[in-house]
Structures are given as C-alpha cells and as structure tokens.
Amino acid sequence: MICNVAALLALLAPAALSAWQSGSPLRELAESRGIRIGSAVNPAALKNDPAYAATLAREFNQVEPENAAKFGPVHPQEDTYNFEPVDSLVAFAKAHDMAVRGHTLVWHNQNPAWLTRGGFGPDRLAAILQKHIQTVAGRYAGQIYAWDVVNEAFEKDGTLRKTIWFDSPGIGREGTAYIEQAFRWAHAADPKALLFYNDYDAEGINAKSDAIYQMAKDLVAREVPINGIGLQMHLTLKPPLIADIEANIKRLTGLGLQVQYTELDVRVPLVDGAASEDSLIAQARIYNDVAAVCVKFKLCTAIQTWGFTDKFSWIPGAYRGMGAALEFDANYGAKGAWRSVAAALSK
Ligand code: 9MR
C-alpha cells in the first residue's frame, strides 16, 4: 500500500497533491470547476447499504439509474410502467442536491418480451416508441436534466446496428432518420432536457466514432434537437490513445455539442480475486489521463463512472477474471483512481 501511494505521488503535480491530500469530496472539486461528477446507481444497494448511500451523496453531484429507466425495467407490460425505482432515485438526488441523467430511451438490449415478441410492424412500433418516450421523458420533465435518447446504434465498422428500432423491422425510417425521429420525440416530451447520443468504443478516432461524428454533424446542421454525445469509456489497461480521445472531444465540441463521459470504468485482471498493486497504479494513471482531457474542454460537462464501488460493478459478471474497475474498493475506501480524478479536477 505504501508503495502504491508513493508511485501515485510521483504521478501528481504539487498543486494537485494538496487538493486530494485535503480529502475534499469529488463533488466539491467538480462544483468549483462547473463540471458534474456522476455515478450509475443500483437502487437496491441505495436502499439496503447505508455506506453506499453515504458515499454516493458525499462524493457525487449526479446520478443515473444503471438499469431502472431502460425500456424493459420501466415498461414491463404494454400498459404497465414501473416508475418506483427511478422515482426513488430522483427523490434521493433531490434530497442531496444532485442532478439526474436518464438512461436510455432507445436501445436494442433490455427490451421487454411483450415488445420483442409482439410481432409488431413498423407503424405500430413507431407508435409504441413515441408513446414510450412521451410517457417516460414526459414524466421526468424538470427532474431528469439529460437523456441518453439513443444508445449503441452503431457497429464497430460504423454501419448501423440491426435492431428492432432500425430495421428489424424498424419504425419505418431510413438510415439515421430513426435516430433523428427519437430525438424529435424526446424533445417534444421534455423541451428543456439535454438530449444525448451514447455509445462505447467510440472514445478515440475509429470507424465508429467517425460515423457518430458524421451523424452528429448532420443532425446539428439540420437543427435536430441534439445537445451532446456520451462517451461511455468502458476502458481496460490498454485504453485508446489519449491524443485520439482529445481529438474526438475537440471535433464533437467543435460542433457546439456537449460531451459527457457516461459510463467510465477501467477493468483490471484479478488474481485470486484481487487486483495487483501495479495494475491499480496503471488504472489510476488512466483515470487521471481521461479526467484531465475532459476538464480541458468547457463543453465536456460530466465525468460519470458506471458505479463507484468495486462492491457493485457489472464487470466481474461480464468479464470473467476482471474487476476492481471503480474509484472505491469494496469497503468504500478511496483508491488511486479516486485520487487521480480528484487531482484532475483540482488542476
Ligand atoms: O450495468 C448494466 C448491467 O447491470 C446490465 O445487466 C447490462 C445489460 O445489458 O447493462 C449494463 O449497462 C450497460 C449500459 O446500459 C449501456 N452500456 C454498456 C453497459 C454495460 O454493459
């Protein structure tokens, strides 16, 4: 542990050092920079684990339901909505002066069986989606300040992913027009909400991020109501080149759009269930590098992680032998990753 701290000290400039040594919560540092620092939230942990709720409230000024606002969880039957988990998160956020991001209105995953097995044709699907967006975004107007309207619509090669909403059978719009339609419906449901397109593996410069940029440019040029691009940032110890992340944020913000990191985590290999000291140091450096890039841009307006404690993270369930991806360990101790984000926010 001492070794770990010493290695991290070597990474940090003196000004940054004094900020995190003072132990200021991330949200204080973020507030003084005018940026949001967020986390995805697991409502069960929020209810049942007091240390989870206390750490979340102390450190973050933004929350996002990890699963509860997705189509399946929030709209399990055609005529039934389950708003309670999102409502309770909105109430928690209000009590602790936090902003709420919404995730997500249009996605190919976590859709309910009544929808995916309903055999609906394009016209019916369009009506279902419009009503869903109107009902969910409309309900939280004034409470959820930003929505991931469409999530993960592109493939790695930059083509559109085949989904129920696009072409299988789709809502009856060609190409990215289905995405545009969703943004228009979301804007009608809540004209004040900031509307984002959100995706993964599109942080640097590659075929997917090029396609997203081209779509964003076209939507902005035609005054479609889009306000930003979410970069998920599910990273490993081999992240994209920081210069490429910076170039991508530069071109996106150059369109006048906001950029937000929406799902940041940095997974590391576990040996006998634990991360090595070296991997946690490498992880801390990556957290510092990516956070520092965001704070360079006025229009990079949020740094949000996908959870905050290694006690609850999607990583071990999705990637065997990987984990320890977040800023706090499973006992809510701040890791090097936390000090790194604090340092980047303090510069
Ligand atoms: O973290 C979420 C996990 O609990 C769900 O089982 C999973 C289902 O696909 O979705 C996870 O969240 C995803 C997010 O909604 C979109 N980007 C990728 C995230 C990790 O898979």
Short mmCIF file of C-alpha atoms in Angstrom, two decimals, residues 157-327:
data_model
loop_
_atom_site.label_atom_id
_atom_site.label_comp_id
_atom_site.label_asym_id
_atom_site.label_seq_id
_atom_site.Cartn_x
_atom_site.Cartn_y
_atom_site.Cartn_z
CA ASP A 157 -17.29 -0.63 -38.58
CA GLY A 158 -19.51 2.44 -38.49
CA THR A 159 -22.59 0.83 -40.04
CA LEU A 160 -25.91 1.00 -38.24
CA ARG A 161 -26.62 -1.89 -35.90
CA LYS A 162 -29.55 -4.07 -36.93
CA THR A 163 -32.18 -3.61 -34.24
CA ILE A 164 -35.89 -3.71 -33.66
CA TRP A 165 -35.95 0.09 -33.98
CA PHE A 166 -33.76 0.48 -37.06
CA ASP A 167 -34.59 -2.31 -39.48
CA SER A 168 -35.83 -5.47 -37.77
CA PRO A 169 -38.45 -4.40 -38.67
CA GLY A 170 -37.71 -0.79 -37.63
CA ILE A 171 -40.02 2.15 -37.12
CA GLY A 172 -40.21 2.88 -40.84
CA ARG A 173 -37.43 5.44 -41.23
CA GLU A 174 -34.36 5.01 -43.44
CA GLY A 175 -30.82 5.14 -42.03
CA THR A 176 -30.19 7.54 -39.16
CA ALA A 177 -33.67 9.03 -39.66
CA TYR A 178 -34.93 6.65 -36.97
CA ILE A 179 -32.44 8.18 -34.53
CA GLU A 180 -33.46 11.67 -35.58
CA GLN A 181 -37.10 10.75 -35.02
CA ALA A 182 -36.35 9.57 -31.48
CA PHE A 183 -34.61 12.87 -30.69
CA ARG A 184 -37.59 14.80 -32.02
CA TRP A 185 -39.99 12.78 -29.87
CA ALA A 186 -37.78 13.23 -26.80
CA HIS A 187 -37.63 16.97 -27.39
CA ALA A 188 -41.41 17.11 -27.67
CA ALA A 189 -41.72 15.17 -24.39
CA ASP A 190 -39.33 17.46 -22.49
CA PRO A 191 -38.21 20.53 -24.43
CA LYS A 192 -35.73 21.53 -21.72
CA ALA A 193 -33.89 18.22 -21.36
CA LEU A 194 -30.42 17.89 -22.87
CA LEU A 195 -30.51 15.08 -25.41
CA PHE A 196 -27.52 12.77 -25.95
CA TYR A 197 -26.46 10.02 -28.30
CA ASN A 198 -24.43 7.50 -26.24
CA ASP A 199 -22.03 4.73 -27.32
CA TYR A 200 -18.98 2.63 -26.36
CA ASP A 201 -15.63 2.03 -28.08
CA ALA A 202 -16.07 5.39 -29.78
CA GLU A 203 -13.88 7.44 -27.45
CA GLY A 204 -10.89 7.79 -29.73
CA ILE A 205 -10.71 8.05 -33.51
CA ASN A 206 -12.02 4.99 -35.33
CA ALA A 207 -14.73 3.93 -37.81
CA LYS A 208 -17.45 4.01 -35.14
CA SER A 209 -16.54 7.42 -33.73
CA ASP A 210 -16.21 8.76 -37.30
CA ALA A 211 -19.76 7.57 -38.07
CA ILE A 212 -21.09 9.11 -34.86
CA TYR A 213 -19.33 12.39 -35.66
CA GLN A 214 -20.79 12.44 -39.19
CA MET A 215 -24.28 11.77 -37.85
CA ALA A 216 -23.88 14.45 -35.18
CA LYS A 217 -22.67 16.96 -37.77
CA ASP A 218 -25.66 16.24 -40.00
CA LEU A 219 -28.15 16.46 -37.11
CA VAL A 220 -26.67 19.75 -35.89
CA ALA A 221 -26.64 21.20 -39.43
CA ARG A 222 -30.33 20.39 -39.79
CA GLU A 223 -31.15 21.70 -36.31
CA VAL A 224 -32.36 18.37 -34.98
CA PRO A 225 -32.61 18.72 -31.17
CA ILE A 226 -29.39 17.02 -30.08
CA ASN A 227 -27.23 18.51 -27.33
CA GLY A 228 -24.43 16.07 -26.81
CA ILE A 229 -22.54 12.85 -27.26
CA GLY A 230 -21.99 10.40 -24.43
CA LEU A 231 -18.66 8.60 -24.44
CA GLN A 232 -19.20 5.51 -22.33
CA MET A 233 -15.49 4.92 -21.53
CA HIS A 234 -15.52 1.27 -20.53
CA LEU A 235 -11.74 1.01 -20.57
CA THR A 236 -9.05 -1.59 -19.97
CA LEU A 237 -5.39 -1.09 -19.07
CA LYS A 238 -4.89 -0.55 -22.82
CA PRO A 239 -7.10 2.47 -23.45
CA PRO A 240 -7.33 4.39 -26.72
CA LEU A 241 -4.57 6.97 -27.26
CA ILE A 242 -5.28 9.97 -25.06
CA ALA A 243 -4.43 12.23 -28.04
CA ASP A 244 -7.19 10.49 -30.01
CA ILE A 245 -9.71 10.95 -27.20
CA GLU A 246 -8.77 14.60 -27.12
CA ALA A 247 -9.11 14.93 -30.91
CA ASN A 248 -12.53 13.28 -30.79
CA ILE A 249 -13.77 15.55 -27.99
CA LYS A 250 -12.38 18.51 -29.91
CA ARG A 251 -14.28 17.69 -33.10
CA LEU A 252 -17.52 16.92 -31.26
CA THR A 253 -17.42 20.05 -29.09
CA GLY A 254 -16.44 21.94 -32.25
CA LEU A 255 -19.99 21.25 -33.44
CA GLY A 256 -21.26 23.07 -30.35
CA LEU A 257 -22.24 19.79 -28.71
CA GLN A 258 -21.53 18.79 -25.12
CA VAL A 259 -19.51 15.69 -24.41
CA GLN A 260 -20.04 13.68 -21.24
CA TYR A 261 -18.23 10.59 -20.01
CA THR A 262 -21.22 8.44 -19.15
CA GLU A 263 -20.00 5.01 -18.03
CA LEU A 264 -16.32 5.29 -17.15
CA ASP A 265 -14.62 2.29 -15.58
CA VAL A 266 -11.18 0.73 -16.02
CA ARG A 267 -11.23 -3.01 -15.52
CA VAL A 268 -8.14 -4.85 -14.38
CA PRO A 269 -7.25 -8.54 -14.10
CA LEU A 270 -7.89 -10.17 -10.74
CA VAL A 271 -5.54 -12.78 -9.34
CA ASP A 272 -7.19 -14.86 -6.60
CA GLY A 273 -9.92 -12.25 -6.59
CA ALA A 274 -7.60 -9.27 -6.08
CA ALA A 275 -6.02 -6.67 -8.33
CA SER A 276 -2.24 -6.30 -8.21
CA GLU A 277 -0.66 -3.11 -6.95
CA ASP A 278 0.85 -2.48 -10.37
CA SER A 279 -2.47 -2.79 -12.13
CA LEU A 280 -4.12 -0.37 -9.68
CA ILE A 281 -1.32 2.14 -10.32
CA ALA A 282 -1.78 1.75 -14.08
CA GLN A 283 -5.53 2.14 -13.57
CA ALA A 284 -5.04 5.32 -11.54
CA ARG A 285 -2.93 6.81 -14.30
CA ILE A 286 -5.64 6.10 -16.88
CA TYR A 287 -8.32 7.68 -14.67
CA ASN A 288 -6.10 10.73 -14.33
CA ASP A 289 -5.39 10.96 -18.06
CA VAL A 290 -9.01 10.68 -19.20
CA ALA A 291 -10.36 13.00 -16.50
CA ALA A 292 -7.67 15.56 -17.35
CA VAL A 293 -8.71 15.54 -21.02
CA CYS A 294 -12.34 16.23 -20.16
CA VAL A 295 -11.52 19.16 -17.88
CA LYS A 296 -9.60 20.82 -20.72
CA PHE A 297 -12.87 21.40 -22.59
CA LYS A 298 -15.57 23.77 -21.41
CA LEU A 299 -18.13 21.65 -23.26
CA CYS A 300 -17.01 18.40 -21.59
CA THR A 301 -19.60 18.75 -18.88
CA ALA A 302 -19.66 15.50 -16.90
CA ILE A 303 -17.44 12.68 -15.76
CA GLN A 304 -19.62 9.78 -14.71
CA THR A 305 -18.50 6.30 -13.71
CA TRP A 306 -20.53 3.12 -14.08
CA GLY A 307 -20.96 2.64 -10.36
CA PHE A 308 -18.37 3.86 -7.87
CA THR A 309 -17.53 0.93 -5.59
CA ASP A 310 -15.96 -2.39 -6.56
CA LYS A 311 -18.61 -3.96 -4.32
CA PHE A 312 -21.20 -3.41 -7.06
CA SER A 313 -19.98 -3.39 -10.64
CA TRP A 314 -21.13 -5.07 -13.84
CA ILE A 315 -17.54 -6.06 -14.72
CA PRO A 316 -16.99 -9.33 -12.81
CA GLY A 317 -20.31 -10.65 -14.14
CA ALA A 318 -19.50 -9.73 -17.73
CA TYR A 319 -15.73 -10.40 -17.91
CA ARG A 320 -14.51 -13.46 -16.06
CA GLY A 321 -11.36 -12.76 -14.02
CA MET A 322 -11.66 -8.99 -14.34
CA GLY A 323 -12.88 -6.40 -11.84
CA ALA A 324 -11.76 -3.66 -9.42
CA ALA A 325 -12.77 -1.14 -12.09
CA LEU A 326 -14.01 1.79 -9.98
CA GLU A 327 -12.74 4.59 -7.70
#
